[in-house]
Amino acid sequence: MQPIWKKLLAPTAAGNIEFVGGSITSKVGATSGNSTISLTSGLTGGIASSVSDGDLVIAVFATGSSADRTLAITDGTNNYTLIGSELWSNDTNDTNLRVAYKFVSGDTSTTFGPTGNAQDAGAMAVYVFRGVDASPLDVSATTATGLSSTAADPPSIEPVTAGAFIVCIGATSEEPTFTVPSDLIDFLQVRQTDTYPVALGIGHKDDWTSGAFDAAAFAPSFSDSIPCWAAMSIALRPA
C-alpha cells in the first residue's frame, strides 16, 4: 500500500475543459449605441444554454471599415481583458478584430460598443468554456493579418499544458460564407452587409495532444481583391 505522505504529495491532474456554448449576432454601422449577447440563454453547441459563475467568456468583435477603429467589449460597466492587441488589417476594405475575455461572476450579457462609423458593419460572438485556469492563456495568443483576400487564416499555436483547448478566430472585410473547417469543431459564423461588410468565424480544437497546431484557413464562398482579413489563435489552460 502506498504511504499516505506519498499520496498527499502526488501531483493533481488538471481538470477537463468543457465547451459550454456559443452565440453570435451582427449589426449595421453606427457611431453610438451598444449591442448585447445574452449569457443566460441562447448558447448553442455545448453542454448548456447559459453560463455559470466561473465560466470563461471569450468575446469577439469584428468590423469592416475604411480605418483603424477602437472597439469596446464590456460586461456593461467594465472592460473585458484584451487578448494581445486589437488587430487592424489595412486594404481597400479594412478589417478590425478585438478579442477579449472575462470570467463570469453574476454576468447576464456581454456588451459590444458601436462600430465607429455609420458605414462599418459589425459581427460579434461569445464562446464560453468551463474548467479553465485562473490564468487562462496557456501561451501567448498568435495573430495574423492578410491583404487582398477573403480567406481568414488563423496562425499556428503550440500549447504547453496537457488538455489545453485551442480556439481559432478569423474575420474578413467582405461577407462570404466560410466552409466549416474540418480540423475545428462547434464552428460559428456570422456576416453583415454594409458599405464596409464583415464576416466572422470561430471554432475550437478539443483533442490537441502535442506539437504545434495550424488550423486550416477559413475557405470563403467567393474571392475578392478588395478586402483583407485578421485572425487569432488562443490556447486555453485547463484548471
PDB file of C-alpha atoms in Angstrom:
ATOM      1  CA  MET A   1       0.000   0.000   0.000  1.00  0.00           C
ATOM      2  CA  GLN A   2       1.279   3.497  -0.863  1.00  0.00           C
ATOM      3  CA  PRO A   3       2.231   5.602   2.217  1.00  0.00           C
ATOM      4  CA  ILE A   4      -0.204   8.425   2.935  1.00  0.00           C
ATOM      5  CA  TRP A   5       2.522  11.076   2.621  1.00  0.00           C
ATOM      6  CA  LYS A   6       3.198   9.974  -0.957  1.00  0.00           C
ATOM      7  CA  LYS A   7      -0.494  10.303  -1.761  1.00  0.00           C
ATOM      8  CA  LEU A   8      -0.544  13.805  -0.317  1.00  0.00           C
ATOM      9  CA  LEU A   9       2.498  14.865  -2.350  1.00  0.00           C
ATOM     10  CA  ALA A  10       1.309  13.316  -5.604  1.00  0.00           C
ATOM     11  CA  PRO A  11       0.568  15.905  -8.340  1.00  0.00           C
ATOM     12  CA  THR A  12      -3.070  16.625  -9.023  1.00  0.00           C
ATOM     13  CA  ALA A  13      -4.157  16.077 -12.610  1.00  0.00           C
ATOM     14  CA  ALA A  14      -5.512  19.075 -14.470  1.00  0.00           C
ATOM     15  CA  GLY A  15      -9.275  19.179 -14.886  1.00  0.00           C
ATOM     16  CA  ASN A  16     -11.024  18.916 -18.207  1.00  0.00           C
ATOM     17  CA  ILE A  17     -12.147  21.982 -20.131  1.00  0.00           C
ATOM     18  CA  GLU A  18     -15.728  21.822 -21.393  1.00  0.00           C
ATOM     19  CA  PHE A  19     -17.357  23.908 -24.115  1.00  0.00           C
ATOM     20  CA  VAL A  20     -20.475  25.493 -22.599  1.00  0.00           C
ATOM     21  CA  GLY A  21     -21.749  27.029 -25.850  1.00  0.00           C
ATOM     22  CA  GLY A  22     -21.597  29.993 -28.165  1.00  0.00           C
ATOM     23  CA  SER A  23     -23.759  32.721 -29.647  1.00  0.00           C
ATOM     24  CA  ILE A  24     -23.434  35.225 -32.496  1.00  0.00           C
ATOM     25  CA  THR A  25     -25.033  38.447 -33.695  1.00  0.00           C
ATOM     26  CA  SER A  26     -24.351  41.329 -36.087  1.00  0.00           C
ATOM     27  CA  LYS A  27     -25.290  44.941 -36.720  1.00  0.00           C
ATOM     28  CA  VAL A  28     -25.062  47.702 -39.294  1.00  0.00           C
ATOM     29  CA  GLY A  29     -22.670  50.570 -38.751  1.00  0.00           C
ATOM     30  CA  ALA A  30     -23.210  53.203 -36.076  1.00  0.00           C
ATOM     31  CA  THR A  31     -21.221  55.766 -34.116  1.00  0.00           C
ATOM     32  CA  SER A  32     -23.249  55.248 -30.941  1.00  0.00           C
ATOM     33  CA  GLY A  33     -25.323  52.631 -29.192  1.00  0.00           C
ATOM     34  CA  ASN A  34     -24.457  49.232 -27.733  1.00  0.00           C
ATOM     35  CA  SER A  35     -25.404  45.668 -28.654  1.00  0.00           C
ATOM     36  CA  THR A  36     -25.562  42.708 -26.286  1.00  0.00           C
ATOM     37  CA  ILE A  37     -25.399  38.935 -26.405  1.00  0.00           C
ATOM     38  CA  SER A  38     -27.185  37.138 -23.586  1.00  0.00           C
ATOM     39  CA  LEU A  39     -25.193  34.781 -21.387  1.00  0.00           C
ATOM     40  CA  THR A  40     -28.241  33.406 -19.571  1.00  0.00           C
ATOM     41  CA  SER A  41     -29.983  31.882 -22.597  1.00  0.00           C
ATOM     42  CA  GLY A  42     -29.381  31.012 -26.221  1.00  0.00           C
ATOM     43  CA  LEU A  43     -25.905  29.459 -26.041  1.00  0.00           C
ATOM     44  CA  THR A  44     -25.665  26.552 -28.503  1.00  0.00           C
ATOM     45  CA  GLY A  45     -23.318  23.725 -29.428  1.00  0.00           C
ATOM     46  CA  GLY A  46     -22.088  22.882 -25.947  1.00  0.00           C
ATOM     47  CA  ILE A  47     -23.184  21.471 -22.604  1.00  0.00           C
ATOM     48  CA  ALA A  48     -25.536  24.275 -21.519  1.00  0.00           C
ATOM     49  CA  SER A  49     -27.600  27.165 -22.861  1.00  0.00           C
ATOM     50  CA  SER A  50     -26.461  29.558 -20.126  1.00  0.00           C
ATOM     51  CA  VAL A  51     -23.340  30.334 -18.136  1.00  0.00           C
ATOM     52  CA  SER A  52     -22.428  29.552 -14.536  1.00  0.00           C
ATOM     53  CA  ASP A  53     -20.185  31.600 -12.279  1.00  0.00           C
ATOM     54  CA  GLY A  54     -16.556  30.782 -13.005  1.00  0.00           C
ATOM     55  CA  ASP A  55     -17.081  30.098 -16.704  1.00  0.00           C
ATOM     56  CA  LEU A  56     -14.732  31.850 -19.130  1.00  0.00           C
ATOM     57  CA  VAL A  57     -16.333  34.012 -21.832  1.00  0.00           C
ATOM     58  CA  ILE A  58     -14.280  34.750 -24.933  1.00  0.00           C
ATOM     59  CA  ALA A  59     -15.883  37.696 -26.722  1.00  0.00           C
ATOM     60  CA  VAL A  60     -15.066  38.675 -30.304  1.00  0.00           C
ATOM     61  CA  PHE A  61     -15.924  41.901 -32.132  1.00  0.00           C
ATOM     62  CA  ALA A  62     -15.056  42.395 -35.825  1.00  0.00           C
ATOM     63  CA  THR A  63     -15.868  45.220 -38.208  1.00  0.00           C
ATOM     64  CA  GLY A  64     -15.399  46.088 -41.825  1.00  0.00           C
ATOM     65  CA  SER A  65     -14.156  49.642 -42.176  1.00  0.00           C
ATOM     66  CA  SER A  66     -12.087  52.226 -44.004  1.00  0.00           C
ATOM     67  CA  ALA A  67      -9.886  52.990 -40.969  1.00  0.00           C
ATOM     68  CA  ASP A  68      -8.421  51.702 -37.719  1.00  0.00           C
ATOM     69  CA  ARG A  69     -11.224  51.734 -35.124  1.00  0.00           C
ATOM     70  CA  THR A  70     -11.085  51.244 -31.364  1.00  0.00           C
ATOM     71  CA  LEU A  71     -13.776  48.726 -30.439  1.00  0.00           C
ATOM     72  CA  ALA A  72     -15.259  48.086 -26.984  1.00  0.00           C
ATOM     73  CA  ILE A  73     -16.282  44.849 -25.237  1.00  0.00           C
ATOM     74  CA  THR A  74     -17.576  45.155 -21.663  1.00  0.00           C
ATOM     75  CA  ASP A  75     -19.796  43.497 -19.081  1.00  0.00           C
ATOM     76  CA  GLY A  76     -21.962  46.608 -19.262  1.00  0.00           C
ATOM     77  CA  THR A  77     -19.583  48.529 -17.000  1.00  0.00           C
ATOM     78  CA  ASN A  78     -16.074  47.087 -17.017  1.00  0.00           C
ATOM     79  CA  ASN A  79     -13.873  46.242 -19.970  1.00  0.00           C
ATOM     80  CA  TYR A  80     -13.202  42.608 -20.790  1.00  0.00           C
ATOM     81  CA  THR A  81      -9.480  41.734 -20.639  1.00  0.00           C
ATOM     82  CA  LEU A  82      -7.982  42.275 -24.094  1.00  0.00           C
ATOM     83  CA  ILE A  83      -6.126  39.282 -25.546  1.00  0.00           C
ATOM     84  CA  GLY A  84      -2.946  40.506 -27.218  1.00  0.00           C
ATOM     85  CA  SER A  85      -3.835  43.700 -29.049  1.00  0.00           C
ATOM     86  CA  GLU A  86      -6.717  44.767 -31.255  1.00  0.00           C
ATOM     87  CA  LEU A  87      -5.896  43.824 -34.849  1.00  0.00           C
ATOM     88  CA  TRP A  88      -6.225  46.099 -37.867  1.00  0.00           C
ATOM     89  CA  SER A  89      -5.668  44.957 -41.440  1.00  0.00           C
ATOM     90  CA  ASN A  90      -5.490  47.832 -43.923  1.00  0.00           C
ATOM     91  CA  ASP A  91      -6.663  47.358 -47.527  1.00  0.00           C
ATOM     92  CA  THR A  92      -9.358  48.919 -49.712  1.00  0.00           C
ATOM     93  CA  ASN A  93     -11.799  47.478 -47.177  1.00  0.00           C
ATOM     94  CA  ASP A  94     -10.203  47.250 -43.716  1.00  0.00           C
ATOM     95  CA  THR A  95     -10.755  44.645 -41.007  1.00  0.00           C
ATOM     96  CA  ASN A  96     -10.775  45.392 -37.275  1.00  0.00           C
ATOM     97  CA  LEU A  97     -10.745  42.489 -34.803  1.00  0.00           C
ATOM     98  CA  ARG A  98     -10.900  42.676 -30.997  1.00  0.00           C
ATOM     99  CA  VAL A  99     -10.797  39.532 -28.822  1.00  0.00           C
ATOM    100  CA  ALA A 100     -11.165  39.682 -25.045  1.00  0.00           C
ATOM    101  CA  TYR A 101     -12.178  37.517 -22.084  1.00  0.00           C
ATOM    102  CA  LYS A 102     -13.873  37.604 -18.697  1.00  0.00           C
ATOM    103  CA  PHE A 103     -14.674  35.055 -16.008  1.00  0.00           C
ATOM    104  CA  VAL A 104     -18.376  35.046 -15.183  1.00  0.00           C
ATOM    105  CA  SER A 105     -19.373  36.490 -11.819  1.00  0.00           C
ATOM    106  CA  GLY A 106     -23.078  37.193 -11.940  1.00  0.00           C
ATOM    107  CA  ASP A 107     -22.851  38.339 -15.577  1.00  0.00           C
ATOM    108  CA  THR A 108     -26.024  38.172 -17.653  1.00  0.00           C
ATOM    109  CA  SER A 109     -24.747  39.504 -21.011  1.00  0.00           C
ATOM    110  CA  THR A 110     -21.753  40.739 -22.973  1.00  0.00           C
ATOM    111  CA  THR A 111     -21.912  44.313 -24.288  1.00  0.00           C
ATOM    112  CA  PHE A 112     -20.389  45.454 -27.587  1.00  0.00           C
ATOM    113  CA  GLY A 113     -19.960  49.148 -28.353  1.00  0.00           C
ATOM    114  CA  PRO A 114     -20.635  50.916 -31.662  1.00  0.00           C
ATOM    115  CA  THR A 115     -18.723  50.002 -34.798  1.00  0.00           C
ATOM    116  CA  GLY A 116     -17.296  53.516 -35.033  1.00  0.00           C
ATOM    117  CA  ASN A 117     -18.839  54.623 -38.312  1.00  0.00           C
ATOM    118  CA  ALA A 118     -22.284  54.504 -39.919  1.00  0.00           C
ATOM    119  CA  GLN A 119     -20.792  52.567 -42.857  1.00  0.00           C
ATOM    120  CA  ASP A 120     -18.934  49.937 -40.804  1.00  0.00           C
ATOM    121  CA  ALA A 121     -20.708  46.588 -40.378  1.00  0.00           C
ATOM    122  CA  GLY A 122     -20.163  44.700 -37.117  1.00  0.00           C
ATOM    123  CA  ALA A 123     -20.061  40.976 -36.296  1.00  0.00           C
ATOM    124  CA  MET A 124     -19.919  39.665 -32.729  1.00  0.00           C
ATOM    125  CA  ALA A 125     -19.616  36.346 -30.925  1.00  0.00           C
ATOM    126  CA  VAL A 126     -19.315  34.882 -27.450  1.00  0.00           C
ATOM    127  CA  TYR A 127     -17.698  31.499 -26.868  1.00  0.00           C
ATOM    128  CA  VAL A 128     -17.904  30.063 -23.352  1.00  0.00           C
ATOM    129  CA  PHE A 129     -15.781  27.415 -21.594  1.00  0.00           C
ATOM    130  CA  ARG A 130     -15.874  25.725 -18.192  1.00  0.00           C
ATOM    131  CA  GLY A 131     -12.868  24.358 -16.310  1.00  0.00           C
ATOM    132  CA  VAL A 132     -10.346  26.961 -17.475  1.00  0.00           C
ATOM    133  CA  ASP A 133      -7.451  28.001 -15.245  1.00  0.00           C
ATOM    134  CA  ALA A 134      -7.490  31.380 -13.494  1.00  0.00           C
ATOM    135  CA  SER A 135      -4.567  32.268 -15.788  1.00  0.00           C
ATOM    136  CA  PRO A 136      -6.449  31.205 -18.899  1.00  0.00           C
ATOM    137  CA  LEU A 137      -3.874  31.696 -21.670  1.00  0.00           C
ATOM    138  CA  ASP A 138      -1.564  28.690 -21.795  1.00  0.00           C
ATOM    139  CA  VAL A 139       0.822  30.548 -24.130  1.00  0.00           C
ATOM    140  CA  SER A 140       0.634  33.963 -25.766  1.00  0.00           C
ATOM    141  CA  ALA A 141      -2.035  34.230 -28.435  1.00  0.00           C
ATOM    142  CA  THR A 142      -0.768  34.218 -32.008  1.00  0.00           C
ATOM    143  CA  THR A 143      -2.076  36.664 -34.616  1.00  0.00           C
ATOM    144  CA  ALA A 144      -2.003  37.163 -38.361  1.00  0.00           C
ATOM    145  CA  THR A 145      -3.361  39.564 -40.971  1.00  0.00           C
ATOM    146  CA  GLY A 146      -3.508  39.419 -44.757  1.00  0.00           C
ATOM    147  CA  LEU A 147      -4.390  41.591 -47.738  1.00  0.00           C
ATOM    148  CA  SER A 148      -6.434  41.142 -50.922  1.00  0.00           C
ATOM    149  CA  SER A 149      -8.216  38.017 -49.692  1.00  0.00           C
ATOM    150  CA  THR A 150     -11.445  36.836 -48.080  1.00  0.00           C
ATOM    151  CA  ALA A 151      -9.825  33.690 -46.592  1.00  0.00           C
ATOM    152  CA  ALA A 152      -9.031  34.389 -42.926  1.00  0.00           C
ATOM    153  CA  ASP A 153      -6.170  32.141 -41.801  1.00  0.00           C
ATOM    154  CA  PRO A 154      -5.647  31.626 -38.036  1.00  0.00           C
ATOM    155  CA  PRO A 155      -1.921  31.172 -37.310  1.00  0.00           C
ATOM    156  CA  SER A 156      -0.125  28.216 -35.758  1.00  0.00           C
ATOM    157  CA  ILE A 157      -0.012  27.896 -31.974  1.00  0.00           C
ATOM    158  CA  GLU A 158       1.667  25.368 -29.652  1.00  0.00           C
ATOM    159  CA  PRO A 159       0.236  24.897 -26.147  1.00  0.00           C
ATOM    160  CA  VAL A 160       2.408  23.520 -23.342  1.00  0.00           C
ATOM    161  CA  THR A 161      -0.171  22.040 -20.948  1.00  0.00           C
ATOM    162  CA  ALA A 162      -1.870  18.686 -21.431  1.00  0.00           C
ATOM    163  CA  GLY A 163      -5.587  19.090 -22.035  1.00  0.00           C
ATOM    164  CA  ALA A 164      -5.332  22.601 -23.470  1.00  0.00           C
ATOM    165  CA  PHE A 165      -8.089  23.703 -25.842  1.00  0.00           C
ATOM    166  CA  ILE A 166      -7.270  25.773 -28.931  1.00  0.00           C
ATOM    167  CA  VAL A 167      -9.644  28.489 -30.161  1.00  0.00           C
ATOM    168  CA  CYS A 168      -9.274  29.888 -33.685  1.00  0.00           C
ATOM    169  CA  ILE A 169     -10.882  33.137 -34.832  1.00  0.00           C
ATOM    170  CA  GLY A 170     -10.925  34.833 -38.227  1.00  0.00           C
ATOM    171  CA  ALA A 171     -12.632  37.868 -39.774  1.00  0.00           C
ATOM    172  CA  THR A 172     -12.679  39.415 -43.227  1.00  0.00           C
ATOM    173  CA  SER A 173     -13.976  42.712 -44.636  1.00  0.00           C
ATOM    174  CA  GLU A 174     -16.427  41.035 -47.005  1.00  0.00           C
ATOM    175  CA  GLU A 175     -19.440  38.848 -46.296  1.00  0.00           C
ATOM    176  CA  PRO A 176     -18.625  35.360 -47.618  1.00  0.00           C
ATOM    177  CA  THR A 177     -19.904  32.111 -46.151  1.00  0.00           C
ATOM    178  CA  PHE A 178     -16.965  30.165 -44.706  1.00  0.00           C
ATOM    179  CA  THR A 179     -16.657  26.448 -45.340  1.00  0.00           C
ATOM    180  CA  VAL A 180     -16.666  24.785 -41.918  1.00  0.00           C
ATOM    181  CA  PRO A 181     -13.001  23.899 -41.205  1.00  0.00           C
ATOM    182  CA  SER A 182     -12.518  20.131 -40.904  1.00  0.00           C
ATOM    183  CA  ASP A 183      -9.983  20.499 -38.070  1.00  0.00           C
ATOM    184  CA  LEU A 184     -12.225  22.626 -35.800  1.00  0.00           C
ATOM    185  CA  ILE A 185     -15.494  21.829 -34.052  1.00  0.00           C
ATOM    186  CA  ASP A 186     -18.529  23.851 -32.917  1.00  0.00           C
ATOM    187  CA  PHE A 187     -17.791  26.391 -35.661  1.00  0.00           C
ATOM    188  CA  LEU A 188     -19.938  29.519 -35.581  1.00  0.00           C
ATOM    189  CA  GLN A 189     -20.032  32.212 -38.241  1.00  0.00           C
ATOM    190  CA  VAL A 190     -21.898  35.444 -38.872  1.00  0.00           C
ATOM    191  CA  ARG A 191     -21.815  38.103 -41.587  1.00  0.00           C
ATOM    192  CA  GLN A 192     -23.246  41.583 -42.040  1.00  0.00           C
ATOM    193  CA  THR A 193     -23.718  43.731 -45.135  1.00  0.00           C
ATOM    194  CA  ASP A 194     -22.981  47.455 -45.125  1.00  0.00           C
ATOM    195  CA  THR A 195     -20.826  49.832 -47.160  1.00  0.00           C
ATOM    196  CA  TYR A 196     -17.926  48.042 -45.461  1.00  0.00           C
ATOM    197  CA  PRO A 197     -19.198  44.498 -44.779  1.00  0.00           C
ATOM    198  CA  VAL A 198     -17.740  41.893 -42.435  1.00  0.00           C
ATOM    199  CA  ALA A 199     -17.723  38.138 -41.826  1.00  0.00           C
ATOM    200  CA  LEU A 200     -16.565  36.421 -38.640  1.00  0.00           C
ATOM    201  CA  GLY A 201     -15.857  32.779 -37.803  1.00  0.00           C
ATOM    202  CA  ILE A 202     -14.818  30.996 -34.596  1.00  0.00           C
ATOM    203  CA  GLY A 203     -14.190  27.348 -33.736  1.00  0.00           C
ATOM    204  CA  HIS A 204     -12.074  25.231 -31.430  1.00  0.00           C
ATOM    205  CA  LYS A 205      -9.991  22.059 -31.160  1.00  0.00           C
ATOM    206  CA  ASP A 206     -10.631  19.887 -28.120  1.00  0.00           C
ATOM    207  CA  ASP A 207      -8.271  16.969 -28.844  1.00  0.00           C
ATOM    208  CA  TRP A 208      -4.847  18.600 -29.021  1.00  0.00           C
ATOM    209  CA  THR A 209      -2.143  16.347 -27.575  1.00  0.00           C
ATOM    210  CA  SER A 210       1.258  17.751 -28.591  1.00  0.00           C
ATOM    211  CA  GLY A 211       3.124  19.946 -31.044  1.00  0.00           C
ATOM    212  CA  ALA A 212       2.081  22.997 -32.992  1.00  0.00           C
ATOM    213  CA  PHE A 213      -1.430  23.207 -34.414  1.00  0.00           C
ATOM    214  CA  ASP A 214      -2.123  25.250 -37.548  1.00  0.00           C
ATOM    215  CA  ALA A 215      -5.815  25.397 -38.386  1.00  0.00           C
ATOM    216  CA  ALA A 216      -6.904  25.423 -41.992  1.00  0.00           C
ATOM    217  CA  ALA A 217      -7.773  28.801 -43.459  1.00  0.00           C
ATOM    218  CA  PHE A 218     -11.474  29.688 -43.388  1.00  0.00           C
ATOM    219  CA  ALA A 219     -12.269  28.973 -47.040  1.00  0.00           C
ATOM    220  CA  PRO A 220     -14.753  31.602 -48.327  1.00  0.00           C
ATOM    221  CA  SER A 221     -17.631  31.175 -50.746  1.00  0.00           C
ATOM    222  CA  PHE A 222     -16.081  33.749 -53.084  1.00  0.00           C
ATOM    223  CA  SER A 223     -12.772  35.570 -53.562  1.00  0.00           C
ATOM    224  CA  ASP A 224     -12.186  39.288 -53.926  1.00  0.00           C
ATOM    225  CA  SER A 225      -9.126  41.552 -54.093  1.00  0.00           C
ATOM    226  CA  ILE A 226     -10.753  44.427 -52.186  1.00  0.00           C
ATOM    227  CA  PRO A 227     -10.988  43.006 -48.639  1.00  0.00           C
ATOM    228  CA  CYS A 228      -8.402  41.875 -46.119  1.00  0.00           C
ATOM    229  CA  TRP A 229      -8.504  39.676 -43.018  1.00  0.00           C
ATOM    230  CA  ALA A 230      -7.359  39.343 -39.422  1.00  0.00           C
ATOM    231  CA  ALA A 231      -7.079  36.196 -37.308  1.00  0.00           C
ATOM    232  CA  MET A 232      -6.055  34.925 -33.880  1.00  0.00           C
ATOM    233  CA  SER A 233      -5.327  31.560 -32.259  1.00  0.00           C
ATOM    234  CA  ILE A 234      -5.660  31.074 -28.478  1.00  0.00           C
ATOM    235  CA  ALA A 235      -4.615  28.181 -26.230  1.00  0.00           C
ATOM    236  CA  LEU A 236      -6.692  27.781 -23.053  1.00  0.00           C
ATOM    237  CA  ARG A 237      -5.106  26.165 -19.985  1.00  0.00           C
ATOM    238  CA  PRO A 238      -7.221  23.674 -18.016  1.00  0.00           C
ATOM    239  CA  ALA A 239      -7.787  24.350 -14.324  1.00  0.00           C
TER     240      ALA A 239
END
